[in-house]
CSV table of C-alpha atoms and ligand atoms in Angstrom, one decimal:
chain,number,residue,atom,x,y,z
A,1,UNK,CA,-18.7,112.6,104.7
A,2,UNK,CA,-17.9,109.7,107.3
A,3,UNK,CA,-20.2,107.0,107.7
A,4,UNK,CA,-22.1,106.8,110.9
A,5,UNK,CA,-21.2,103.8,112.1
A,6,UNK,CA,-17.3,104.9,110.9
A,7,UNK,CA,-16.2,106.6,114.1
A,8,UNK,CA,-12.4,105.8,114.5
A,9,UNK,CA,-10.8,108.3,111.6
A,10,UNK,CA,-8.3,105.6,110.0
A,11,UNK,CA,-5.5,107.8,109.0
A,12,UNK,CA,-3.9,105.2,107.4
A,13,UNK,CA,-7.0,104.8,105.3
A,14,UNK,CA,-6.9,108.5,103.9
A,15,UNK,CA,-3.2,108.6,103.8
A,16,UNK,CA,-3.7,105.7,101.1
A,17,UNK,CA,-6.2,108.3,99.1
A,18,UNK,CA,-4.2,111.1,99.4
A,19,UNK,CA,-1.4,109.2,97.5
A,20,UNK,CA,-3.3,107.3,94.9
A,21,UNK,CA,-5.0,110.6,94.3
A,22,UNK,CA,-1.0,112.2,93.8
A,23,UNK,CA,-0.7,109.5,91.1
A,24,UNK,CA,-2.2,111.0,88.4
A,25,UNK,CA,-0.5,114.3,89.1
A,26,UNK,CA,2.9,112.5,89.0
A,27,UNK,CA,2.5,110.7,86.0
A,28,UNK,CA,1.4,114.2,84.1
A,29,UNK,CA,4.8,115.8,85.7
A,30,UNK,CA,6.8,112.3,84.2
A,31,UNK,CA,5.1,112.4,81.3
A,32,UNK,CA,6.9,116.7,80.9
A,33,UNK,CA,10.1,115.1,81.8
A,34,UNK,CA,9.9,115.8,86.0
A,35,UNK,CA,10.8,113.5,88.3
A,36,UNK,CA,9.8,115.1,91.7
A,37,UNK,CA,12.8,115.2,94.2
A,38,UNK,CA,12.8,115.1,97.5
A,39,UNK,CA,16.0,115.3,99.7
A,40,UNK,CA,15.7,113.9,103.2
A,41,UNK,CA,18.5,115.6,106.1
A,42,UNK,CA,18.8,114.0,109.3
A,43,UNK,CA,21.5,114.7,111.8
A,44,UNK,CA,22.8,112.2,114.2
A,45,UNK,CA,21.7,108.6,114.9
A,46,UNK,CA,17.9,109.8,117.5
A,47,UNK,CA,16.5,106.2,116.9
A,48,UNK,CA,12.9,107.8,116.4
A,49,UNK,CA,14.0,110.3,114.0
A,50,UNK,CA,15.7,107.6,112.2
A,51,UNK,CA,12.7,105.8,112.2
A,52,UNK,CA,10.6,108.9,110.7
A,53,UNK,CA,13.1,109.4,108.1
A,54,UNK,CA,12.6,105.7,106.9
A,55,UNK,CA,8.8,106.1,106.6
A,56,UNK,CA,9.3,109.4,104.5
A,57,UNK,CA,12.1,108.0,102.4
A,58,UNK,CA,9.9,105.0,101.5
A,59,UNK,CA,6.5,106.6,101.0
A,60,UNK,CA,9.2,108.6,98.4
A,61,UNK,CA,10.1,105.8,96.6
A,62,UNK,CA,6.4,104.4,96.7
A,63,UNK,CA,5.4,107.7,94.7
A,64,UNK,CA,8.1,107.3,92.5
A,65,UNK,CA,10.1,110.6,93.6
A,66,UNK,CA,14.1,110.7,93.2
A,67,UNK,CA,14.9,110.7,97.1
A,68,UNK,CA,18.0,111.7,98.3
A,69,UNK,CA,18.8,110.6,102.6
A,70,UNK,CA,21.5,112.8,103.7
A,71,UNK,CA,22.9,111.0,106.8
A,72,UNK,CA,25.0,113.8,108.9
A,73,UNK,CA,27.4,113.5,111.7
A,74,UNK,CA,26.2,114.4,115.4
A,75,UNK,CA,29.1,116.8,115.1
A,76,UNK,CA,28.6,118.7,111.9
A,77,UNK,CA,28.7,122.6,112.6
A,78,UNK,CA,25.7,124.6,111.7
A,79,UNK,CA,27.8,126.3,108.9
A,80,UNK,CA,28.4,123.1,107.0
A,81,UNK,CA,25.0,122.0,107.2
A,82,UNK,CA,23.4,125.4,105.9
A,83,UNK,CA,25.9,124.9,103.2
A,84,UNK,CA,24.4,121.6,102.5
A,85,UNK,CA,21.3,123.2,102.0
A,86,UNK,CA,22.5,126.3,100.0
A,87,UNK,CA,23.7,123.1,97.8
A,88,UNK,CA,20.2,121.6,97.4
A,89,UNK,CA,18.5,124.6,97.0
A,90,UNK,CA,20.4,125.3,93.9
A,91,UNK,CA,19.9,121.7,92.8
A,92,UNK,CA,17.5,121.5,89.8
A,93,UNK,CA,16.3,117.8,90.3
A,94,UNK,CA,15.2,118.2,93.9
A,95,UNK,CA,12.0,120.2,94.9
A,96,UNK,CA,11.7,119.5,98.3
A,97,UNK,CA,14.3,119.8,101.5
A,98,UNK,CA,13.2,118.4,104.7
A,99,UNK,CA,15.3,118.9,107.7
A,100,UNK,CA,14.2,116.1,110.5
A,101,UNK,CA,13.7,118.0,114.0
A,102,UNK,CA,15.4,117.8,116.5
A,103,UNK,CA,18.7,118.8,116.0
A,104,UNK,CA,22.1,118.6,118.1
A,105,UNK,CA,21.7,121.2,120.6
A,106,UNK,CA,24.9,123.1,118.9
A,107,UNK,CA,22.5,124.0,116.1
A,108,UNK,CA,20.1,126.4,116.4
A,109,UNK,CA,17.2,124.7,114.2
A,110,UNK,CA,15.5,128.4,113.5
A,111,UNK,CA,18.8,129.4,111.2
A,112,UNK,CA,19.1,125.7,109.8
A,113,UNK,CA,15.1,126.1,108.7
A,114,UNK,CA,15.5,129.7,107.4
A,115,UNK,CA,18.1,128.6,105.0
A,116,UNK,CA,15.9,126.3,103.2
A,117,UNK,CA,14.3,128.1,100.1
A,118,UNK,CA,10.8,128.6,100.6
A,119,UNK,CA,10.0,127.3,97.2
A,120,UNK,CA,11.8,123.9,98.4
A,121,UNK,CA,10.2,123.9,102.4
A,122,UNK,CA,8.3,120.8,102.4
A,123,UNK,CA,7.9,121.2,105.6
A,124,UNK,CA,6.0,124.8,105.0
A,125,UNK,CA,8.0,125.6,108.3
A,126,UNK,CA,9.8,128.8,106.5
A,127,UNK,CA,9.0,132.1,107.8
A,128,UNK,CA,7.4,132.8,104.2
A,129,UNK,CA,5.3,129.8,104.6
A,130,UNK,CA,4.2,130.6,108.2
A,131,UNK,CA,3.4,134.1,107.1
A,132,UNK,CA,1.4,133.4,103.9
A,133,UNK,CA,-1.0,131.4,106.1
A,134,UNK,CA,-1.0,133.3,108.8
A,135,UNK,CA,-2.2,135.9,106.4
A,136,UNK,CA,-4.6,133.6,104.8
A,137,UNK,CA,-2.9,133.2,101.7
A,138,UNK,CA,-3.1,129.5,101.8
A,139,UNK,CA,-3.2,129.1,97.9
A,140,UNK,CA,0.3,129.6,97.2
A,141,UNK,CA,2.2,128.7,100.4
A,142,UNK,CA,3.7,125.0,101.4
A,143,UNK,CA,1.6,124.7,104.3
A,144,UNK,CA,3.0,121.9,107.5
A,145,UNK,CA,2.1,118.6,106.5
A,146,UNK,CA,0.7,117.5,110.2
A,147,UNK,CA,-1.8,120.2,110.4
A,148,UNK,CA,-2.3,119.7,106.7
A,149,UNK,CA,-3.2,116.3,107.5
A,150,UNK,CA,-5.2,116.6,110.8
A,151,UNK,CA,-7.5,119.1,108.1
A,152,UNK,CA,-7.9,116.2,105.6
A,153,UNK,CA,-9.1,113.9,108.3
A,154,UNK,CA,-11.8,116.8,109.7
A,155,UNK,CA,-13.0,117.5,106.0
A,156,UNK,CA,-14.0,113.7,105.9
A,157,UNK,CA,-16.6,114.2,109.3
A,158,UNK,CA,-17.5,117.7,108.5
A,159,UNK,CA,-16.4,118.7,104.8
A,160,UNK,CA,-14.1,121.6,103.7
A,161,UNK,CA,-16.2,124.8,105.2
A,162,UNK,CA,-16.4,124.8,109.6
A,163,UNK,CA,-18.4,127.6,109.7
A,164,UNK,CA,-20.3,127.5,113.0
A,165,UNK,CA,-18.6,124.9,114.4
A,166,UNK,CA,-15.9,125.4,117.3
A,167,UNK,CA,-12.7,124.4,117.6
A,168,UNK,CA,-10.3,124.2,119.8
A,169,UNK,CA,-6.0,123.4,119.8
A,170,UNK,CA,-4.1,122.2,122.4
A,171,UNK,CA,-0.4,123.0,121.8
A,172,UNK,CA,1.0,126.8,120.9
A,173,UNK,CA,4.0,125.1,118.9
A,174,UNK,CA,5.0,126.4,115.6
A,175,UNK,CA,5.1,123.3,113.5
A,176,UNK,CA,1.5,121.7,115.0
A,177,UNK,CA,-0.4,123.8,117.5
A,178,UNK,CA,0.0,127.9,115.8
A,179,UNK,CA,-0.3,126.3,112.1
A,180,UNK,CA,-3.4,123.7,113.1
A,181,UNK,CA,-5.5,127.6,113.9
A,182,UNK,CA,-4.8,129.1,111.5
A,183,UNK,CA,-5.8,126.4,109.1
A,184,UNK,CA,-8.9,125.9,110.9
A,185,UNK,CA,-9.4,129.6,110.8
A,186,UNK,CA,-9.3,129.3,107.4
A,187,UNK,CA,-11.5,127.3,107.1
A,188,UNK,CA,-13.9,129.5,108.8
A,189,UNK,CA,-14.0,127.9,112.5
A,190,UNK,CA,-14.1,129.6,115.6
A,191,UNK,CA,-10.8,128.6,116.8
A,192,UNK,CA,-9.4,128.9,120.2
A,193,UNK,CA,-5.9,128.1,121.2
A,194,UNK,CA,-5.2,126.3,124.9
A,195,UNK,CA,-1.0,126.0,126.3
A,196,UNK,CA,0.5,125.1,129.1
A,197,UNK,CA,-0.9,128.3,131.1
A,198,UNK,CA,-4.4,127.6,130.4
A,199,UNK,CA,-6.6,127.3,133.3
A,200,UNK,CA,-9.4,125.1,133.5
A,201,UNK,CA,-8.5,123.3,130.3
A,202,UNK,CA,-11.1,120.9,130.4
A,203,UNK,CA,-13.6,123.4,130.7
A,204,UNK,CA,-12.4,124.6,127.7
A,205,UNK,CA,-11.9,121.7,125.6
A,206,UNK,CA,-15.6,120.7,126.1
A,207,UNK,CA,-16.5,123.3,124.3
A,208,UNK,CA,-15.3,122.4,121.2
A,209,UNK,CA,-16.9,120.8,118.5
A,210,UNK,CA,-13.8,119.9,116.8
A,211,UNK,CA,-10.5,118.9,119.3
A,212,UNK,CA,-7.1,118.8,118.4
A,213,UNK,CA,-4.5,117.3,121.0
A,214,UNK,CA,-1.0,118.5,119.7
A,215,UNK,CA,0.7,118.4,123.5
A,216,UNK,CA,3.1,115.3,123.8
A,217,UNK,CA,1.5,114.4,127.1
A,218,UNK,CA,-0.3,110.7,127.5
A,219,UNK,CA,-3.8,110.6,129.0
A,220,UNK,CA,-3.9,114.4,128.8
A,221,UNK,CA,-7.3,114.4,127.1
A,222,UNK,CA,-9.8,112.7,129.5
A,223,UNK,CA,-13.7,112.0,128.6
A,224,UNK,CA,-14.6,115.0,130.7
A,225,UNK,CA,-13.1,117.5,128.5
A,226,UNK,CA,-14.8,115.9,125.4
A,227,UNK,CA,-18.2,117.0,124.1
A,228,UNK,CA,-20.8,114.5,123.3
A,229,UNK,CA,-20.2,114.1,119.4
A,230,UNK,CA,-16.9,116.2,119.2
A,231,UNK,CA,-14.6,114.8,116.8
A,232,UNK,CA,-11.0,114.3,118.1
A,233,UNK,CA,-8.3,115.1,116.7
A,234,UNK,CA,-4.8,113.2,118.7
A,235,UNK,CA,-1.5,114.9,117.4
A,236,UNK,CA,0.5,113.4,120.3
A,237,UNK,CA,3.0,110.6,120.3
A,238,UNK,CA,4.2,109.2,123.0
A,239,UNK,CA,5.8,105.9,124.1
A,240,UNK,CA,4.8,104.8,127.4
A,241,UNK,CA,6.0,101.1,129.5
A,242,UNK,CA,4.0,98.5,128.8
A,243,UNK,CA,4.3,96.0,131.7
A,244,UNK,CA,2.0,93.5,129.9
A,245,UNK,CA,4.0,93.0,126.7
A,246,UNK,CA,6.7,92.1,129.1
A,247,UNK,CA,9.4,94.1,130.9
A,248,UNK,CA,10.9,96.6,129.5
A,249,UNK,CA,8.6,96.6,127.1
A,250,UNK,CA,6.6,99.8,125.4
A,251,UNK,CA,4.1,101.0,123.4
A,252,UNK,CA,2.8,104.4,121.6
A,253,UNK,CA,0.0,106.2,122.9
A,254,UNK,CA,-1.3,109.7,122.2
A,255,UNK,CA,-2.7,112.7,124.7
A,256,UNK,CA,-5.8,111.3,124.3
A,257,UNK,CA,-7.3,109.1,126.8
A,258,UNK,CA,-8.6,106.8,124.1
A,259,UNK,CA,-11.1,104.4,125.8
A,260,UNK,CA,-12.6,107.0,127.9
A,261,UNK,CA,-12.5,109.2,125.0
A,262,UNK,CA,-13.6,106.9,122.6
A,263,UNK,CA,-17.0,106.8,124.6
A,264,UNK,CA,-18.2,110.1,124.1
A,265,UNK,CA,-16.4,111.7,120.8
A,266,UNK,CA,-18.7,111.3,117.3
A,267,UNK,CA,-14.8,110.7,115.7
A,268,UNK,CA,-11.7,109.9,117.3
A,269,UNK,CA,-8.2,109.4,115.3
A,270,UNK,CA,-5.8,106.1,116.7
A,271,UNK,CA,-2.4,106.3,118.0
A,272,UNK,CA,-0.6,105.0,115.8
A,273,UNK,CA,-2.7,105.1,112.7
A,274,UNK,CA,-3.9,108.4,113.0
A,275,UNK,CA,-2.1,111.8,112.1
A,276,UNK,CA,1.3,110.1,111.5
A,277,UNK,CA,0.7,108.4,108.2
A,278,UNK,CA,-1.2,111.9,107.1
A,279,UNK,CA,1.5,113.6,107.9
A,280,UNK,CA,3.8,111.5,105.6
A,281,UNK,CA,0.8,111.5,103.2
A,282,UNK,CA,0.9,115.3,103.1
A,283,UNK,CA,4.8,115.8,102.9
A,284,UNK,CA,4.5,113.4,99.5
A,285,UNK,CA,1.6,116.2,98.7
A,286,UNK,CA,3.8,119.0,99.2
A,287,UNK,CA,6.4,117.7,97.1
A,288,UNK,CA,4.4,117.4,93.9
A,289,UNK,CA,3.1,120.8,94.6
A,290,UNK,CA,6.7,121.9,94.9
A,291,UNK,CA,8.1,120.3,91.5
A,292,UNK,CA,4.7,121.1,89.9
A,293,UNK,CA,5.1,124.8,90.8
A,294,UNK,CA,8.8,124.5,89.8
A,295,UNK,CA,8.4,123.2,86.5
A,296,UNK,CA,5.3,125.6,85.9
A,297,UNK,CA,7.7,128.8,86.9
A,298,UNK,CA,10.4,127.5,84.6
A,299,UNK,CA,7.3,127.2,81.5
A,300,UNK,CA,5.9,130.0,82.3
A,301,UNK,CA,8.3,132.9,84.3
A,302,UNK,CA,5.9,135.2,84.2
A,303,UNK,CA,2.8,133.2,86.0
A,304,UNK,CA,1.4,134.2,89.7
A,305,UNK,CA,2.5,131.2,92.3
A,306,UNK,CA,-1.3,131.1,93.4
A,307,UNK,CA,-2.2,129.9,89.7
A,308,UNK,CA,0.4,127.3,89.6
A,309,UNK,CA,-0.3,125.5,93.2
A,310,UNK,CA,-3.2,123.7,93.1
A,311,UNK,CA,-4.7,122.1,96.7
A,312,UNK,CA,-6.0,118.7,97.0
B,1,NAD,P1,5.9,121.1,121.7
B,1,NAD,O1,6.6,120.5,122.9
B,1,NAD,O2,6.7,122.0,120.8
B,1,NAD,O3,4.6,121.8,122.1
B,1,NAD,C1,3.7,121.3,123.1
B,1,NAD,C2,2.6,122.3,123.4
B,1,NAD,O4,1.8,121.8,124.4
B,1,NAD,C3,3.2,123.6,124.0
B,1,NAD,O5,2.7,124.7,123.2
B,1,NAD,C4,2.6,123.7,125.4
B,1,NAD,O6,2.2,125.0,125.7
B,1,NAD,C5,1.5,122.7,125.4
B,1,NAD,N1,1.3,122.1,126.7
B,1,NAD,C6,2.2,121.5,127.4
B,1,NAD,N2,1.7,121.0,128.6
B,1,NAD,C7,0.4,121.4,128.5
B,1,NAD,C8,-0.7,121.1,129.4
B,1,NAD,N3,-0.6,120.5,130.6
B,1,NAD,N4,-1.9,121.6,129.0
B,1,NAD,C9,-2.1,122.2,127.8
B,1,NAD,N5,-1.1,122.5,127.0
B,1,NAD,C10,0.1,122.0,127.3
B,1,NAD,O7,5.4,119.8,120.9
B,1,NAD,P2,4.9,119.7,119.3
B,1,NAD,O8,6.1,119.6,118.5
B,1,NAD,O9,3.8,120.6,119.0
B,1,NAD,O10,4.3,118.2,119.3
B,1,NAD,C11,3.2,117.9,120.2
B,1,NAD,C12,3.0,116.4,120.1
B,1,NAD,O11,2.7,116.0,118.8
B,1,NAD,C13,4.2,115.5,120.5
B,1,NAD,O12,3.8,114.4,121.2
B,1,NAD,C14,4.8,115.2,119.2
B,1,NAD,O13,5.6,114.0,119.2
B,1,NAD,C15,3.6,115.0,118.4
B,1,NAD,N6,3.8,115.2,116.9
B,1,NAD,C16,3.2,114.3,116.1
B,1,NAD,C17,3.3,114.4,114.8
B,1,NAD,C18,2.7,113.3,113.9
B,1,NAD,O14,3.0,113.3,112.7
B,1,NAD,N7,1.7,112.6,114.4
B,1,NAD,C19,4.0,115.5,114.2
B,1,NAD,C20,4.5,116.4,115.0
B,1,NAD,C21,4.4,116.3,116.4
């Protein structure tokens, strides 16, 4: 449980547990001959996505994995890279296939994600991921590493069961705001979702007990739509000017208002230093789960997936 005086949630911090607490895992995979593998696409030179990849490919070396960075053209067609994919999905030494978002606009990203074997979706964005949890069948899907992550940060102010305590998402996307509910669903909170066409949205967000920002709008989250004691939850990224650094110059901030917030919530994550390094954290996570379940199926064919994917 968090420390009293430990308000700001260091994702940075847990991030570093999460990984030392893969090490043990990877050496027992080693030590049967598996080198987890993960293979990194990213299309066109988007200087943040660019930057993402970096982080992932190094926290892949960090754990040791084989990782593959497949650089693409701005102009590949979405033919030839599905048939990259179909390539790595039949490729024994990789485990994991992460496609960094967004693409070109000539590729529809829906097609490019379905392609990816659900056994090898890192990313847990796969129609047979999304549907596992949204059925509740956590145990043996690859679940989406930021919601993941934003979970692993809750569980250290309130523990692994939310019964009784309300929460509430802001964002309806499928890769934060849709999978963030119905992880907190199952972990028995009363979750409700707020968009775009929610009214009132303040009104709303004080309610909850537990908020997660997952918008991509700065200052979004003011102190009036915090409860006293909430913890806070900031998904968003967004770089804003930063006239005082000099011109021209920016800066990364979240949806949440963080000095105003920062007054009222019991836990508030940082921008940056929040959910981004748990996010990286929980891709590395996934991975492991991915070559461990691998490895298992090829010991034991016959075994259920839920009895070969362990949680952390
Ligand atoms: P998205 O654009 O797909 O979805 C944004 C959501 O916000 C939508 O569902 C929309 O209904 C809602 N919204 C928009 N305006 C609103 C308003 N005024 N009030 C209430 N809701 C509103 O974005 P996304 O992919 O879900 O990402 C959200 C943010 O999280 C972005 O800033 C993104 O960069 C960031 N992000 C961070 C990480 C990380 O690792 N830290 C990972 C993924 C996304």
């Amino acid at each position: 449980m968090l420390h009293e005086s430990k308000k700001i949630l260091s994702g940075k911090e847990v991030a570093e547990e999460v990984l030392d607490s893969l090490e043990r895992r990877i050496t027992t995979l080693r030590g049967e001959g598996v080198q987890p593998g993960l293979a990194v696409i990213i299309v066109g030179s988007d200087p943040a996505s660019q930057v993402y990849v970096g982080s992932k490919a190094k926290a892949a070396q960090r754990c040791g994995f084989l990782s593959r960075k497949y650089e693409l053209p701005e102009e590949i067609t979405q033919r030839q890279l599905v048939e990259v994919i179909a390539t790595l999905n039949q490729d024994e030494a990789i485990h994991g296939i992460l496609v960094q978002l967004p693409l070109p606009s000539h590729i529809d990203s829906d097609v490019v994600i379905q392609a990816i074997a659900p056994a090898k979706d890192v990313d847990g964005f796969h129609f047979t991921n999304i549907g596992k949890l949204s059925a509740g069948h956590t145990a043996d899907a690859l679940l989406p590493c930021t919601p993941l992550g934003c979970m692993r940060l809750i569980e250290e102010v309130h523990g692994a069961d939310l019964s009784g305590l309300c929460a509430v998402v802001v964002g309806r996307s499928n890769i934060v705001g849709k999978p963030m509910a119905s992880l907190l669903l199952a972990a028995n909170a009363t979750v409700t979702v707020a968009h775009s066409r929610t009214p009132d949205l303040a009104k709303i967000c004080a309610q909850a007990d537990i908020l997660v920002a997952a918008v991509g709008k700065p200052q979004l989250i003011m102190a009036d739509c915090v409860k006293q004691g909430a913890t806070v939850i900031d998904v968003g990224i967004n770089r804003i000017a930063n006239p005082a650094a000099g011109v021209g110059a920016t800066r990364l901030v979240g949806d949440v208002d963080f000095e105003s917030v920062n007054a009222v919530a019991g836990a508030l994550t940082p921008v940056p230093g929040g959910v981004g390094p748990m996010t990286i954290a929980m891709l590395m996570h996934n991975t492991v789960r991915a070559a461990e379940a691998h490895h298992a199926r090829a010991r034991y064919p016959r075994s259920s997936p839920s009895m070969i994917l362990p949680h952390v």
